[in-house]
Amino acid sequence: MRAFRTFLDQPVEVLSTIGPKRAAALSKIGIDTLQDLFYYFPRRYLDRSTVTPVRDLKVDEEATVVGRIIQADIETGRKSRFVLALSDDTSILTCVWFSHIRYWEQKFVVGDWLAVSGKVSFFGNFQMTHPEFDLLGDDREGSGYNTGKIVPVYPSNESLTQVGLDSRGFRRLFDRLTTNFADKIEEIVPEDVLQRHHLGSLKDALINIHFPQDNSALSRAVHRLKFDELFFMQLMLAFKRKRFRTDNAGIAFEQVGDKVKRLVDSLPFELTEAQKRVMHEIRADMKSSRPMNRLLQGDVGSGKTIVALMTMLIAVENGYQAAMMAPTEILAEQHYLTFYRMLENINVHTVLLRGGQSKKIRQNIVQDISSGHAKIIVGTHALIQEGVEFQNLGLAIIDEQHRFGVIQRAVLKDKGVNPDLLVMTATPIPRTLSLTLYGDLDVSILDQMPAGRKPVITAWRQESKRKKIYDFVREQVKKGAQAYVVFPLVEESEKLDLKAAVESYERMSGTIFKDFRLGLLHGRLKSDQKEAIMASFKNGEFDILVSTTVIEVGVDVPNAAVVIIEHAERFGLSQLHQLRGRVGRGQKQSYCILVASGRLSYEAKERLNIMAHSTDGFKISEKDLELRGPGEYFGTKQSGLPSLRIADIVHDMDILKQARQEAFSLVEKDPQLVKPEHIKTQSYFVKQYKDRYNLAWVA
Ligand code: ADP
Ligand code: MG
């Protein structure tokens, strides 16, 4: 299969108004073909609902006005300025610029139409100072909106403007494009899908997104284009999942017997309802002969480890080996010790494989793994090194999945023959997003904390209260608790931050905390040094650990009950929540104090307030998404998803669900989209996704 060349795949230069210079400027923003051009959408529209008549302006409010330039002069005086007068038939608005006045004088021509946006003031007339503006041009365009037309405003930049492609230039270009080439737009979504969701044609959508006939035509166009974007994204996920399921005949783990039951009976606690539900989901996957491909999400402390252990025991009871890979030695060791303790009365040979073990010990462990003597194998990257062969690996578990790449995951899986896979993460992802991000994985969520957990008491304080904060830490440490003091480490200023952490450590050890034992942990240390310091803290050899943000996710120090986060205003919500999760893991009441420095932005205050009011990781991540917007929340590169230009995964959830359902059912019906009615869909998909998706199924 290959991407069909269609008419619209031709380079933009086939348009007579586009020469090499314009083509180069367009190419810089990713526009090479006629099709790319069609998908360059306006950034906003001017119409009666967005434009205010001058007569109705209100002082101190933001507004957009469209009018004809009736006067454009430089006024000299105490301070020279350039003054424009705009008339819109209701009244006159003046616009004032105090700098680059010669430039502005040349830019504007009396008689042209202009749209200006800015804050309104009043000096005899309504006035805007340094407004944003769009040249609308001649009568036909400028007055258009007066007759009920909706005028598109396009994003532009300096190099585009230099070749005449400011917003007005784009409007002219699109006028030509839609007039001459709209007939060449081919449908890409199957007809029956369009009908089921009452979607208009792609041709109508692409015309109306540029030159909307009216507001309802515009919203139909937007809806259709959002649907397309989400539909093709979900199609990619559907292919991934389909391929995974059909390429692999997995293991059907039939038995759940004595060992799992004995483990559950031996626990000093009841499983939470969430743990039971998740075990059900996992159980159903394991029983089936399709390989499990499941993501387990659970906030810090929600009890993922025991779920992992039960899952491993199921594999073991069916005669298979189970392996769990953790990102650091300290985490691997912690899991190993937990398992070892929990399996005390259940006969299962458990081993730990990590770096830094003596050659002899390592040899024995590797031997145990390949002979099948070892049933549960816990380790670090050491597990996926060459020379480690399993006898029959039936289940692979990956802890803190974001720390591993896709490749490492695949290498571990390849140590068995289509083993089941469970990946675990403590980074809560808003429910509304897992569909988008993990469409090819099944998702289980531990959304409940074990009973009796004391929520971490959280407060934020200004730096000026530092003395009080330290006194509080002293008090808690005297009562036997351990504490973390965390400094931010932002990449650009790594050196400075490191310096702040080291200096504070020195100052604190010499003064306020001089009768306590302090440790210092930062990213410049070698990894075995870091692990050694973390291990001593865990063993109670330090009272206070001063650290940059390197403290590990998932490290369980039940006796740590206080965390002070310095420069808390610099952290994102999710990060603050992860850091807070270092405490509150034991019996003690725990505390988190967020120390803010300097003047705080509205957003920073909002973040700190949310932290002080909520300990629910899912709620916090939803707020985080709201505050930052999806673009920043998930660097799209990181998530491997294409960036969305028109849809918004937060607000377009309903469209997303429809698109997802259609995409998945299409791939069930016609796994390679080769039926005649799906060929256009297939070729568009290949064109869009060829770089992001290994199209092996095509061969
Ligand atoms: P995480 O999900 O962060 O990996 P852990 O699995 O480390 O959490 O669990 C945190 C603590 O909670 C552990 O000490 C564990 O023994 C305990 N725990 C797990 N499940 C329950 C439960 N159902 N009731 C009470 N305590 C539990
Ligand atoms: Mg854990």
XYZ file of C-alpha atoms and ligand atoms in Angstrom:
727
model
C 0.000 0.000 0.000
C 1.172 3.496 -0.616
C -0.185 6.981 -0.416
C -2.007 7.728 -3.617
C -0.960 10.929 -5.265
C -4.024 13.056 -5.524
C -4.490 16.349 -7.216
C -4.034 18.233 -3.960
C -0.646 16.615 -3.322
C 0.817 18.993 -5.885
C 3.221 21.664 -4.640
C 1.779 25.079 -3.782
C 3.689 26.577 -6.680
C 1.045 25.342 -9.103
C -0.876 28.407 -7.958
C 0.095 31.258 -10.245
C 0.385 33.690 -7.325
C 2.963 31.557 -5.542
C 6.543 31.834 -6.715
C 9.717 30.449 -5.148
C 9.893 33.111 -2.399
C 6.381 32.569 -1.177
C 6.801 28.813 -1.487
C 9.907 28.983 0.703
C 8.181 31.095 3.349
C 5.232 28.696 3.385
C 7.454 25.663 3.546
C 8.995 27.038 6.744
C 5.644 26.694 8.458
C 5.086 23.225 7.072
C 3.001 24.079 4.025
C 4.247 22.370 0.878
C 1.207 21.116 -0.973
C -2.225 22.421 -1.885
C -3.622 20.103 0.705
C -1.397 21.598 3.443
C -2.672 24.975 2.394
C -6.305 23.958 2.753
C -5.509 22.909 6.322
C -4.023 26.269 7.299
C -6.953 27.491 9.332
C -7.885 31.053 10.346
C -6.957 31.973 13.880
C -10.202 33.818 14.371
C -13.097 35.438 12.549
C -14.572 38.907 12.399
C -18.326 39.142 12.315
C -21.192 40.899 13.984
C -20.870 38.758 17.076
C -17.163 39.458 17.584
C -16.998 43.073 16.399
C -18.329 45.928 18.517
C -19.763 49.099 16.962
C -17.717 52.061 18.215
C -20.829 53.613 19.724
C -21.211 50.593 22.054
C -17.607 50.447 23.314
C -16.990 50.448 27.048
C -13.962 52.014 28.681
C -11.398 49.550 30.102
C -12.825 46.599 28.218
C -11.118 44.658 25.430
C -12.890 44.907 22.086
C -12.503 44.486 18.348
C -13.615 47.250 16.014
C -13.759 47.287 12.228
C -13.769 50.614 10.426
C -12.532 52.579 7.470
C -9.439 54.741 7.886
C -10.526 58.362 7.560
C -7.377 60.028 8.798
C -3.750 58.984 9.379
C -1.324 61.631 10.701
C 1.762 62.169 12.744
C 1.034 64.643 15.499
C 4.015 66.458 16.910
C 4.083 68.050 20.303
C 5.554 67.266 23.661
C 5.584 63.698 22.502
C 5.212 62.799 18.834
C 2.751 60.163 17.935
C 0.985 58.548 15.055
C -2.802 58.846 15.134
C -5.351 56.958 13.061
C -9.028 57.748 12.960
C -11.393 54.917 12.106
C -15.040 55.344 11.267
C -17.576 52.565 11.366
C -20.710 54.664 10.679
C -21.689 54.619 14.363
C -18.829 56.783 15.609
C -15.107 57.424 15.461
C -12.302 55.560 17.189
C -8.772 56.894 17.361
C -5.751 54.613 17.520
C -2.443 55.902 18.846
C 1.134 54.700 18.447
C 4.006 56.368 20.305
C 6.909 54.525 18.704
C 8.012 53.696 15.130
C 5.696 56.414 13.988
C 7.263 56.764 10.508
C 6.728 53.094 9.912
C 3.068 53.261 10.848
C 2.559 56.300 8.695
C 3.645 54.289 5.669
C 1.695 51.248 6.581
C -1.826 52.651 6.596
C -3.719 54.140 3.658
C -6.753 56.369 4.062
C -9.798 54.620 2.664
C -8.706 51.080 3.615
C -10.607 48.929 6.063
C -8.952 47.892 9.271
C -9.783 45.658 12.214
C -8.263 46.691 15.541
C -8.332 44.949 18.919
C -7.276 46.297 22.265
C -8.295 47.912 25.491
C -10.616 50.872 25.158
C -9.947 54.260 26.770
C -11.627 57.619 26.303
C -10.033 61.010 25.529
C -12.786 62.985 23.867
C -13.136 59.984 21.533
C -12.934 56.312 22.218
C -9.303 55.373 21.820
C -6.965 52.375 21.677
C -3.228 52.599 22.295
C -0.967 50.267 20.284
C -3.857 48.001 19.261
C -3.425 44.706 17.461
C -4.653 45.094 13.939
C -5.490 43.370 10.691
C -5.539 45.166 7.384
C -8.706 44.207 5.644
C -8.062 46.051 2.426
C -10.546 47.371 -0.052
C -14.255 47.942 0.220
C -15.289 44.518 -0.888
C -13.416 42.801 1.922
C -13.617 45.360 4.648
C -17.233 46.166 4.483
C -18.047 42.521 3.912
C -18.703 41.782 7.502
C -21.191 44.672 7.554
C -23.332 42.755 5.131
C -23.248 39.731 7.429
C -20.125 38.095 6.040
C -17.691 36.398 8.358
C -14.155 37.510 7.648
C -11.316 35.063 8.460
C -8.151 36.317 10.137
C -5.042 34.232 9.499
C -1.951 33.805 11.596
C 1.146 35.170 9.933
C 4.751 35.929 10.786
C 7.480 38.238 9.653
C 8.827 36.176 6.783
C 5.310 35.536 5.506
C 4.455 39.209 5.773
C 7.559 40.071 3.756
C 6.241 38.048 0.836
C 2.817 39.627 1.088
C 1.243 36.865 3.115
C -0.178 38.818 5.988
C -3.723 38.009 6.979
C -5.046 39.920 3.979
C -2.640 38.159 1.628
C -3.804 34.809 2.934
C -7.428 35.795 2.440
C -6.739 36.546 -1.185
C -4.823 33.314 -1.592
C -7.628 31.286 -0.068
C -10.176 33.047 -2.166
C -8.383 31.704 -5.210
C -7.738 28.301 -3.723
C -11.319 27.633 -2.703
C -12.713 29.017 -5.929
C -10.436 27.031 -8.217
C -9.611 23.857 -6.384
C -12.352 23.029 -3.890
C -13.803 20.589 -6.426
C -10.665 18.520 -6.130
C -11.215 17.784 -2.461
C -11.947 14.099 -2.046
C -13.855 12.512 0.770
C -11.652 10.656 3.257
C -14.123 9.361 5.837
C -16.369 6.435 4.835
C -19.846 7.447 3.774
C -21.694 5.387 6.398
C -19.682 7.009 9.188
C -20.556 10.466 7.898
C -24.213 9.554 7.796
C -24.328 8.075 11.263
C -22.943 11.263 12.754
C -24.696 13.722 10.447
C -21.412 15.084 9.190
C -21.216 17.255 6.101
C -18.771 16.692 3.248
C -15.102 17.467 3.598
C -15.374 19.840 0.689
C -18.028 21.934 2.435
C -16.014 21.891 5.630
C -12.826 23.106 3.982
C -14.607 25.886 2.140
C -16.533 27.050 5.160
C -13.620 26.962 7.564
C -12.047 29.654 5.358
C -15.087 31.549 4.162
C -18.036 30.613 6.350
C -21.390 31.235 4.810
C -22.828 31.896 8.250
C -22.193 30.901 11.823
C -23.939 27.582 11.631
C -21.970 26.615 8.516
C -18.831 27.518 10.439
C -19.685 25.361 13.393
C -20.558 22.449 11.116
C -17.193 22.854 9.412
C -15.329 22.967 12.709
C -17.174 19.909 13.955
C -16.408 17.940 10.819
C -12.696 18.823 10.878
C -12.391 17.961 14.542
C -14.014 14.639 13.867
C -11.525 13.903 11.077
C -8.551 14.730 13.202
C -9.675 12.535 16.073
C -10.888 9.767 13.779
C -7.503 9.342 12.114
C -5.679 9.511 15.400
C -7.891 6.771 16.807
C -7.449 4.792 13.625
C -3.742 4.685 14.332
C -4.378 3.372 17.837
C -6.875 0.837 16.505
C -4.306 -0.506 14.057
C -1.714 -0.786 16.758
C -3.999 -2.728 18.980
C -5.291 -4.925 16.191
C -1.819 -5.803 15.100
C -0.782 -6.582 18.610
C -3.720 -8.885 19.155
C -3.662 -10.811 15.941
C 0.073 -11.163 15.503
C 0.448 -12.855 18.806
C -1.074 -15.969 20.154
C -0.548 -15.560 23.873
C -0.722 -17.805 26.881
C -4.015 -18.730 28.484
C -3.367 -18.878 32.202
C -6.132 -21.216 33.324
C -5.337 -21.725 36.974
C -5.816 -19.449 39.911
C -5.164 -21.703 42.806
C -3.817 -22.144 46.186
C -0.893 -19.739 46.092
C -2.838 -16.595 45.260
C -5.418 -17.505 47.857
C -2.756 -18.116 50.513
C -1.154 -14.782 49.729
C -4.440 -12.915 50.066
C -5.229 -14.751 53.308
C -1.839 -13.900 54.743
C -2.110 -10.159 54.126
C -2.508 -8.055 57.252
C -5.179 -6.038 55.442
C -8.213 -6.394 53.194
C -7.744 -5.584 49.541
C -9.465 -2.359 48.580
C -12.453 -2.549 46.245
C -10.314 -0.952 43.570
C -7.625 -3.609 43.976
C -10.253 -6.339 43.688
C -11.763 -4.787 40.582
C -8.378 -4.395 38.934
C -7.486 -8.009 39.750
C -10.684 -9.051 37.995
C -9.703 -7.150 34.892
C -6.217 -8.597 34.930
C -7.546 -12.060 35.573
C -9.826 -11.898 32.536
C -6.907 -10.825 30.359
C -4.663 -13.590 31.623
C -7.240 -16.291 31.121
C -7.718 -15.351 27.505
C -5.256 -16.560 24.917
C -4.711 -13.011 23.722
C -1.639 -11.575 25.349
C -2.429 -9.045 28.049
C -1.343 -5.503 27.212
C -2.481 -3.502 30.175
C -1.597 -0.252 31.893
C -2.179 -0.050 35.615
C -2.518 3.502 36.859
C -2.575 4.176 40.536
C -1.690 7.150 42.620
C 1.318 6.882 44.894
C 0.435 4.626 47.795
C -2.638 3.096 46.175
C -1.142 -0.396 46.472
C 0.125 -1.382 43.054
C 2.847 -3.651 44.396
C 0.503 -6.232 45.835
C -1.478 -6.268 42.594
C 1.768 -6.949 40.766
C 2.605 -9.789 43.117
C -0.799 -11.469 42.758
C -0.500 -11.190 38.995
C 2.918 -12.817 39.120
C 1.647 -15.636 41.270
C -1.022 -16.461 38.704
C 1.687 -16.877 36.090
C 3.726 -19.002 38.470
C 0.806 -21.267 39.297
C 0.423 -21.971 35.632
C 4.004 -23.112 35.419
C 5.511 -19.918 34.018
C 8.113 -17.470 35.215
C 7.213 -13.863 35.967
C 9.612 -10.912 35.803
C 9.304 -7.394 37.107
C 11.606 -4.610 35.967
C 12.065 -1.436 38.012
C 13.946 1.681 36.895
C 16.469 1.844 39.744
C 18.325 -0.563 41.972
C 16.745 0.795 45.082
C 13.253 0.243 43.724
C 14.110 -3.235 42.478
C 15.548 -4.120 45.850
C 12.544 -2.707 47.647
C 10.174 -4.819 45.542
C 12.311 -7.892 46.037
C 12.300 -7.502 49.812
C 8.535 -6.907 49.848
C 7.920 -10.016 47.764
C 10.348 -12.050 49.787
C 8.572 -11.091 52.981
C 5.089 -11.658 51.613
C 5.980 -15.026 50.154
C 7.526 -16.237 53.373
C 5.060 -19.098 53.786
C 4.362 -19.669 50.150
C 6.909 -21.699 48.379
C 8.066 -19.636 45.405
C 11.689 -19.150 44.509
C 12.255 -15.417 44.103
C 15.475 -13.761 42.927
C 16.853 -10.267 42.496
C 19.081 -9.424 39.559
C 20.717 -6.034 39.515
C 23.979 -4.328 38.691
C 26.797 -4.415 41.184
C 26.340 -8.010 42.287
C 29.465 -10.132 42.502
C 30.231 -12.272 39.497
C 29.598 -15.450 41.378
C 26.232 -14.395 42.753
C 25.182 -13.090 39.397
C 26.164 -16.339 37.721
C 24.046 -18.313 40.146
C 21.031 -16.083 39.633
C 21.334 -16.124 35.853
C 21.628 -19.920 36.058
C 18.482 -20.092 38.217
C 16.600 -17.987 35.703
C 17.574 -20.057 32.697
C 16.959 -23.391 34.407
C 13.504 -22.255 35.455
C 14.340 -22.753 39.114
C 13.658 -19.060 39.786
C 9.955 -18.327 39.375
C 9.700 -14.672 40.315
C 12.488 -12.492 39.035
C 12.850 -8.885 40.102
C 15.472 -6.647 38.577
C 16.680 -3.517 36.937
C 17.858 -3.088 33.354
C 20.113 -5.998 34.210
C 17.159 -8.203 33.287
C 17.244 -7.223 29.653
C 20.956 -7.620 29.179
C 22.381 -10.231 26.945
C 23.092 -13.511 28.603
C 19.954 -13.439 30.698
C 17.731 -16.192 29.304
C 14.457 -17.262 30.801
C 13.223 -20.801 30.739
C 9.623 -19.780 30.090
C 8.763 -16.172 30.803
C 4.980 -15.856 30.867
C 4.500 -12.410 32.377
C 6.501 -9.196 32.244
C 5.715 -6.307 34.573
C 7.230 -2.883 34.222
C 7.139 -0.505 37.161
C 7.048 3.260 36.624
C 6.658 2.855 32.908
C 7.534 6.428 32.025
C 11.100 5.697 33.019
C 11.490 3.069 30.335
C 11.379 3.459 26.600
C 9.208 1.426 24.295
C 12.262 -0.501 23.204
C 13.220 -1.656 26.667
C 9.672 -2.825 27.144
C 9.887 -4.778 23.917
C 13.239 -6.326 24.818
C 11.887 -7.642 28.094
C 8.866 -9.091 26.339
C 11.077 -10.756 23.787
C 12.704 -12.763 26.543
C 9.537 -14.851 26.453
C 7.173 -16.025 23.763
C 4.345 -13.493 23.722
C 4.204 -13.097 27.480
C 1.485 -11.045 29.097
C 2.485 -7.469 29.810
C 1.486 -5.203 32.650
C 2.928 -1.704 32.882
C 2.430 0.314 36.021
C 2.534 4.038 36.533
C 2.094 6.367 39.455
C 1.541 9.357 37.231
C -2.199 9.810 37.264
C -3.615 10.742 33.925
C -7.017 12.371 33.755
C -9.560 9.725 32.922
C -10.660 11.730 29.944
C -7.210 11.428 28.476
C -6.350 7.778 28.782
C -8.500 7.030 25.751
C -6.447 9.314 23.644
C -3.063 8.446 24.952
C -3.310 4.777 25.623
C -5.839 3.756 23.034
C -3.815 0.667 22.255
C -3.407 -0.418 25.874
C -6.199 -1.503 28.157
C -6.265 0.653 31.231
C -6.964 -0.309 34.833
C -7.192 2.315 37.497
C -6.604 2.019 41.231
C -8.702 4.978 42.264
C -8.974 4.270 45.942
C -6.531 4.479 48.813
C -6.235 1.755 51.440
C -8.436 2.402 54.444
C -7.013 4.320 57.364
C -4.497 6.231 55.282
C -4.013 9.680 56.759
C -4.021 12.316 54.029
C -0.885 14.427 54.029
C -1.622 17.784 55.647
C -0.478 20.404 53.161
C 0.024 24.133 53.476
C 1.857 26.796 51.553
C 3.825 29.580 53.171
C 5.842 32.568 52.091
C 9.567 32.399 52.472
C 9.394 34.973 55.260
C 7.932 32.272 57.500
C 11.000 30.104 57.114
C 11.970 30.248 60.780
C 8.598 28.883 61.821
C 8.766 26.185 59.194
C 12.165 25.020 60.378
C 10.995 25.020 63.978
C 8.172 22.761 62.917
C 10.619 20.393 61.213
C 12.759 20.300 64.362
C 9.758 19.402 66.420
C 8.748 16.560 64.112
C 12.276 15.170 63.859
C 12.560 15.203 67.627
C 9.441 13.069 67.697
C 11.258 10.541 65.549
C 10.100 11.430 62.072
C 12.386 11.893 59.077
C 12.114 14.827 56.705
C 12.897 15.798 53.128
C 13.869 19.301 52.043
C 13.520 19.518 48.268
C 14.979 22.152 45.939
C 13.843 22.573 42.363
C 16.179 21.690 39.577
C 15.254 23.408 36.412
C 17.447 22.471 33.513
C 18.414 25.936 32.319
C 19.717 26.971 35.669
C 20.973 23.636 36.875
C 24.171 25.096 38.268
C 22.435 27.790 40.273
C 19.901 25.420 41.702
C 22.541 22.947 42.629
C 24.380 25.749 44.362
C 21.246 26.700 46.269
C 20.768 23.141 47.453
C 24.404 22.691 48.475
C 24.565 26.054 50.254
C 21.356 25.456 52.109
C 22.579 22.059 53.116
C 25.766 23.559 54.517
C 23.962 26.384 56.228
C 21.384 24.103 57.773
C 23.929 21.546 58.978
C 25.883 24.335 60.657
C 22.990 26.168 62.256
C 19.352 25.353 62.592
C 19.690 21.581 62.202
C 23.166 21.169 63.602
C 22.118 18.611 66.174
C 20.530 16.397 63.485
C 22.036 14.072 60.903
C 21.714 15.539 57.408
C 22.206 13.927 54.020
C 22.585 15.628 50.646
C 21.391 14.165 47.392
C 21.695 15.729 43.943
C 21.916 14.850 40.295
C 25.647 15.359 39.960
C 26.369 12.353 42.128
C 27.086 9.006 40.503
C 24.125 6.699 40.526
C 25.624 4.280 43.028
C 26.365 7.207 45.351
C 22.783 8.368 45.014
C 21.462 4.943 45.769
C 23.733 4.582 48.777
C 22.486 7.876 50.223
C 18.867 6.951 49.578
C 19.429 3.574 51.202
C 20.954 5.155 54.324
C 18.024 7.506 54.581
C 15.682 4.564 54.301
C 17.606 2.789 57.060
C 17.214 5.784 59.330
C 20.850 6.889 59.212
C 19.852 10.475 58.371
C 17.119 12.563 59.961
C 16.835 15.052 57.134
C 17.567 14.569 53.483
C 18.293 17.744 51.523
C 17.784 17.007 47.900
C 17.190 18.294 44.420
C 14.254 16.655 42.697
C 16.163 13.443 42.102
C 14.489 11.542 44.934
C 12.935 8.554 43.338
C 9.323 8.089 42.558
C 8.144 5.021 44.390
C 10.784 4.882 47.105
C 9.046 3.803 50.245
C 10.403 5.390 53.418
C 7.471 4.889 55.800
C 9.156 6.879 58.544
C 9.472 10.019 56.422
C 6.650 12.273 57.531
C 7.648 15.787 56.496
C 8.513 17.191 53.097
C 9.451 20.820 52.600
C 9.382 21.933 48.984
C 11.419 25.075 48.318
C 10.465 27.417 45.464
C 7.238 25.496 45.186
C 5.936 28.126 42.781
C 8.308 26.821 40.148
C 6.887 23.309 40.041
C 3.953 22.035 38.049
C 1.056 20.450 39.873
C 1.856 16.904 38.873
C 5.399 17.246 40.049
C 4.343 18.735 43.365
C 1.981 15.843 43.831
C 4.696 13.302 43.079
C 7.044 14.961 45.531
C 4.388 15.044 48.214
C 3.898 11.331 47.634
C 7.308 10.724 49.257
C 5.572 11.085 52.619
C 2.331 9.761 54.025
C 3.307 6.151 53.464
C 3.373 5.003 57.062
C 1.431 5.252 60.305
C 2.541 8.784 61.181
C 0.551 11.857 60.295
C 2.551 13.456 57.495
C 3.001 17.063 56.423
C 3.927 18.833 53.224
C 4.939 22.482 53.361
C 5.237 24.382 50.117
C 7.559 27.352 50.439
C 6.894 30.106 47.923
C 9.372 32.860 47.070
C 8.868 36.253 45.546
C 5.764 37.618 43.923
C 3.432 34.905 42.777
C 1.507 34.840 39.538
C -2.182 34.084 39.646
C -1.510 30.637 38.255
C 1.194 29.834 40.760
C -1.125 30.761 43.617
C -3.838 28.655 42.080
C -1.508 25.657 41.955
C -0.467 26.073 45.562
C -4.087 26.379 46.667
C -5.074 23.249 44.795
C -2.259 21.359 46.479
C -3.340 22.587 49.877
C -6.914 21.481 49.258
C -6.628 18.161 47.498
C -4.640 14.960 47.856
C -6.387 13.171 45.005
C -3.900 12.642 42.195
C -6.557 12.328 39.522
C -8.271 15.523 40.534
C -4.942 17.288 40.628
C -3.955 16.089 37.193
C -7.290 17.243 35.804
C -6.696 20.703 37.275
C -3.190 20.637 35.903
C -4.515 19.918 32.468
C -7.020 22.732 32.818
C -4.402 25.233 33.919
C -1.761 24.335 31.408
C -3.795 23.165 28.458
C -3.217 19.843 26.737
C -0.379 21.112 24.585
C 1.891 21.787 27.474
C 0.570 19.060 29.695
C 1.730 16.426 27.291
C 4.535 17.546 25.095
C 3.054 15.869 22.049
C 6.464 14.606 21.093
C 6.709 12.745 24.325
C 3.328 11.136 24.021
C 3.994 10.112 20.442
C 0.727 11.613 19.336
C 0.320 13.895 16.373
C -0.368 17.444 17.383
C -3.959 18.459 16.969
C -4.629 21.670 15.099
C -8.314 22.037 15.640
C -9.605 19.429 18.065
C -8.959 19.693 21.764
C -8.824 16.490 23.734
C -10.233 18.138 26.825
C -13.256 19.884 25.387
C -14.043 17.628 22.468
C -14.474 14.482 24.483
C -17.835 13.652 22.897
C -16.503 13.847 19.376
C -13.485 11.853 20.499
C -15.662 9.036 21.769
C -17.654 8.854 18.544
C -14.526 8.988 16.431
C -12.889 6.303 18.526
C -15.835 3.970 18.313
C -16.049 4.352 14.543
C -12.306 3.943 14.037
C -12.106 0.780 16.117
C -15.124 -0.793 14.472
C -13.821 0.063 11.011
C -10.560 -1.740 11.741
C -12.507 -4.756 12.972
C -14.550 -4.876 9.765
C -11.774 -4.184 7.295
C -8.402 -4.578 9.004
C -6.391 -3.217 6.087
C -8.975 -0.821 4.689
C -8.819 -2.449 1.296
C -12.519 -2.488 0.487
C -13.296 -0.022 -2.284
C -15.329 2.203 0.016
C -12.338 2.476 2.393
C -9.506 3.017 -0.042
C -9.547 6.804 0.255
C -9.505 6.510 4.022
C -6.562 4.162 3.811
C -4.491 6.342 1.534
C -5.134 9.457 3.593
C -4.150 7.579 6.732
C -0.939 6.329 5.197
C -0.101 9.816 4.055
C -0.704 11.340 7.469
C 0.909 8.687 9.563
C 3.652 7.202 7.482
C 6.339 8.838 9.568
C 4.856 8.096 12.926
C 3.665 4.619 12.502
C 5.537 1.618 11.304
C 3.259 0.481 8.530
C 4.509 -3.071 8.531
C 1.052 -4.506 8.050
C 1.081 -3.016 4.638
C 3.774 -5.300 3.316
P 2.268 2.198 45.191
O 0.971 2.065 44.452
O 2.680 3.612 45.384
O 3.353 1.347 44.590
P 2.514 0.374 47.362
O 2.156 -0.832 46.600
O 3.950 0.605 47.666
O 1.954 1.660 46.654
O 1.639 0.404 48.674
C 1.833 1.362 49.673
C 1.621 0.757 51.037
O 0.251 0.398 51.221
C 2.410 -0.523 51.261
O 2.975 -0.440 52.527
C 1.359 -1.627 51.161
O 1.692 -2.744 51.932
C 0.116 -0.942 51.692
N -1.143 -1.495 51.150
C -1.377 -1.951 49.908
N -2.665 -2.346 49.766
C -3.282 -2.124 50.961
C -4.614 -2.328 51.454
N -5.582 -2.831 50.675
N -4.864 -1.971 52.733
C -3.895 -1.451 53.512
N -2.629 -1.243 53.118
C -2.305 -1.562 51.848
Mg 5.243 1.386 43.637
